[in-house]
XYZ file of C-alpha atoms in Angstrom:
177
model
C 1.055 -9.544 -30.978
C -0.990 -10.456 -27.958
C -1.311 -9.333 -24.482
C 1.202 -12.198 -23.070
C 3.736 -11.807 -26.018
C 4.250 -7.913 -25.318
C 4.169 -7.946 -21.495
C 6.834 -10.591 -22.172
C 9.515 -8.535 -23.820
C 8.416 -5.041 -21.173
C 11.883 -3.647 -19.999
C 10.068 -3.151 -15.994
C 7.320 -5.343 -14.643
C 6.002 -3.274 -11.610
C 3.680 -5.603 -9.572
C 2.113 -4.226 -6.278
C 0.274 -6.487 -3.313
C 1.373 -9.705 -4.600
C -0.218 -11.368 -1.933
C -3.429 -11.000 -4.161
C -2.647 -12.659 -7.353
C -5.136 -15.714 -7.141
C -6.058 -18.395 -9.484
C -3.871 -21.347 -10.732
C -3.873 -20.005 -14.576
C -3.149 -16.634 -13.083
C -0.626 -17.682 -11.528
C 0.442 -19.961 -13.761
C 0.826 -17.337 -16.339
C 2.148 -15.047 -14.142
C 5.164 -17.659 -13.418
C 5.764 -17.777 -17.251
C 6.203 -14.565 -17.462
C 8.325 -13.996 -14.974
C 10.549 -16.470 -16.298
C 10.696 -15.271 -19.525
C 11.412 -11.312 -18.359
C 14.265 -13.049 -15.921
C 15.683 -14.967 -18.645
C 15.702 -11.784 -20.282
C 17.759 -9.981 -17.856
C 14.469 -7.374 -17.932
C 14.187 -5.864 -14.401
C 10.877 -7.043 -11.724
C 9.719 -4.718 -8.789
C 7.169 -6.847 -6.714
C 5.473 -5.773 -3.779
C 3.896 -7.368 -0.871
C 2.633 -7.654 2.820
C 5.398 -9.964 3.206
C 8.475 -11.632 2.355
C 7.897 -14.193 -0.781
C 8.710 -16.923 1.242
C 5.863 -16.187 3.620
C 2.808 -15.994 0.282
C 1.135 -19.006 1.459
C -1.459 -18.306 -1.557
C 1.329 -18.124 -3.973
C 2.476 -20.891 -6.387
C 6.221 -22.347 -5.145
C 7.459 -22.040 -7.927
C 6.535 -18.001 -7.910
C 7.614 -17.755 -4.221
C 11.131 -19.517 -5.231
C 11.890 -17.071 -7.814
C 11.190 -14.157 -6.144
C 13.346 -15.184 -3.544
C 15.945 -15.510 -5.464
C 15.650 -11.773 -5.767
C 16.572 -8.631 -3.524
C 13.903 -8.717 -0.652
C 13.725 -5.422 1.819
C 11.206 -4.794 4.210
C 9.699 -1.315 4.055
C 9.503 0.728 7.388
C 7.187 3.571 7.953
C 8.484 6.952 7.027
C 10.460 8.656 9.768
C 9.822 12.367 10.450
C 12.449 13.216 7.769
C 11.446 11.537 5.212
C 7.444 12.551 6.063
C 8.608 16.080 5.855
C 10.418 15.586 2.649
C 7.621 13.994 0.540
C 5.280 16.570 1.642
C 7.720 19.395 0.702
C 8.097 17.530 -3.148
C 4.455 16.512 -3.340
C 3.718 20.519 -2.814
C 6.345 21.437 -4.914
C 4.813 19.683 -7.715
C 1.484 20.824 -6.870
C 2.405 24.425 -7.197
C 3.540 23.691 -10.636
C 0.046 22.785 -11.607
C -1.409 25.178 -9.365
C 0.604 28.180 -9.348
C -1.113 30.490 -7.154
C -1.486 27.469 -4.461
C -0.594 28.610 -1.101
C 0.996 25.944 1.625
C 2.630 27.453 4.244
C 5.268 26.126 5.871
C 3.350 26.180 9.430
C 1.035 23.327 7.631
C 3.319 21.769 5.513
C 5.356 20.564 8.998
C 1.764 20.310 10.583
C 0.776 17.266 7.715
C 4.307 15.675 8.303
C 3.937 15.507 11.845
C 0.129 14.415 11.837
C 0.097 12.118 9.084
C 2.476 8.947 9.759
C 0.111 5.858 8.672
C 1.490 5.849 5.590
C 2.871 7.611 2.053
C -1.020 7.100 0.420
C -2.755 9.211 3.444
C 0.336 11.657 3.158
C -0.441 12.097 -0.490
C -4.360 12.189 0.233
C -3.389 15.207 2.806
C -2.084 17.436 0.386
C -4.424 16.386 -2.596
C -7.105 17.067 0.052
C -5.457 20.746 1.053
C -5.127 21.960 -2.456
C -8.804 21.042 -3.020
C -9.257 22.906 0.290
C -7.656 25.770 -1.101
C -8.365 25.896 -4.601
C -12.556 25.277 -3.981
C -12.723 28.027 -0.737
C -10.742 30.396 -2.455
C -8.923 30.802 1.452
C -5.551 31.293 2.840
C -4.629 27.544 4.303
C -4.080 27.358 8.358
C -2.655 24.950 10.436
C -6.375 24.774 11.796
C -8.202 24.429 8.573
C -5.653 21.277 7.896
C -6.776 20.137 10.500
C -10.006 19.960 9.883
C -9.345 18.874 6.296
C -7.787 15.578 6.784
C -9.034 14.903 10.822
C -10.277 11.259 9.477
C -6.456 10.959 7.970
C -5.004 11.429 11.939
C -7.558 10.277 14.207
C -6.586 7.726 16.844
C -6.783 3.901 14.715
C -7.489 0.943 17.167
C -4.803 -0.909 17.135
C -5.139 -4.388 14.937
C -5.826 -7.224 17.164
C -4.299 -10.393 16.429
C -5.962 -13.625 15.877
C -5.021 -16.820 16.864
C -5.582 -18.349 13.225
C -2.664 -15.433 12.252
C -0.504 -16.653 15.156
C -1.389 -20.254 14.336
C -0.301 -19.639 10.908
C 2.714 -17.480 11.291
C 4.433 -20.138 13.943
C 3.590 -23.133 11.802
C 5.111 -21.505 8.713
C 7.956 -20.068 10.590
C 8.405 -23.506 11.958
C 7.334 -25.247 8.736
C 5.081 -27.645 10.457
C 1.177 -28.219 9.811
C -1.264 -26.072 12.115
């Protein structure tokens, strides 16, 4: 059986940043085999830096089936939820590393610091157990600090361009640049 035949009859096709799928037989393929795991009834997680009907790169055909789908925006985590992954990403860790010691002084520290997103929150605590496990030292809310201080430093914010603005009115619009 090859590679296209068995990704055909997967039960969950997990695809993440969409917006990078380039290449006509790609995406040509790609479109086949979305069909086919649609047709199916086989169940299609896609992510992306926007909605489908916004992937200018995309094939239309691609872009029309995946809006045929359930599309939610993602916000950032709120404090809650921060707190929350941190406490189960921990939890976990301590299973692997049982004489790991968080306290809860810098778990709530790396919920409040961290809020870029859930891939620096996990690169916090992977960085604080290999804090903890290498020094052979009780964790502070100072020595997180220091740990993950590129994770929380002040980010400029992203300027816009006017090719971006350009591009977002003409497709919100749908009329040529």
């Amino acid at each position: 059986i090859s590679y296209k035949e068995w990704l055909r009859t997967i039960d969950v096709l997990i695809v993440d940043d969409l917006q990078f799928l380039q290449g006509k037989t790609l995406q040509h393929e790609f479109g086949h085999t979305l069909n086919s795991l649609i047709d199916a009834g086989r169940q299609i997680i896609i992510a992306a830096d926007r909605p489908p009907s916004q992937q200018e790169g995309i094939d239309e055909r691609i872009r029309s089936r995946l809006s045929g789908g359930l599309c939610l925006e993602l916000k950032p985590f709120d404090d809650d939820l921060r707190l929350r992954v941190v406490q189960a990403r921990v939890s976990s860790a301590r299973k692997l590393h049982p004489n790991i010691d968080i306290p809860s002084t810098v778990i709530s520290y790396i919920a409040s610091a961290v809020k870029t997103n859930g891939r620096d929150l996990e690169g916090a605590i992977n960085r604080l157990i290999a804090h903890s496990t290498l020094t052979h030292t009780k964790l502070t809310v100072k020595s997180a600090e220091a740990a993950i201080s590129d994770l929380i430093r002040m980010r400029e914010p992203k300027r816009v361009k006017v090719e971006e603005i350009l591009k977002l009115v003409s497709s919100h619009y749908n009329v040529s640049r």
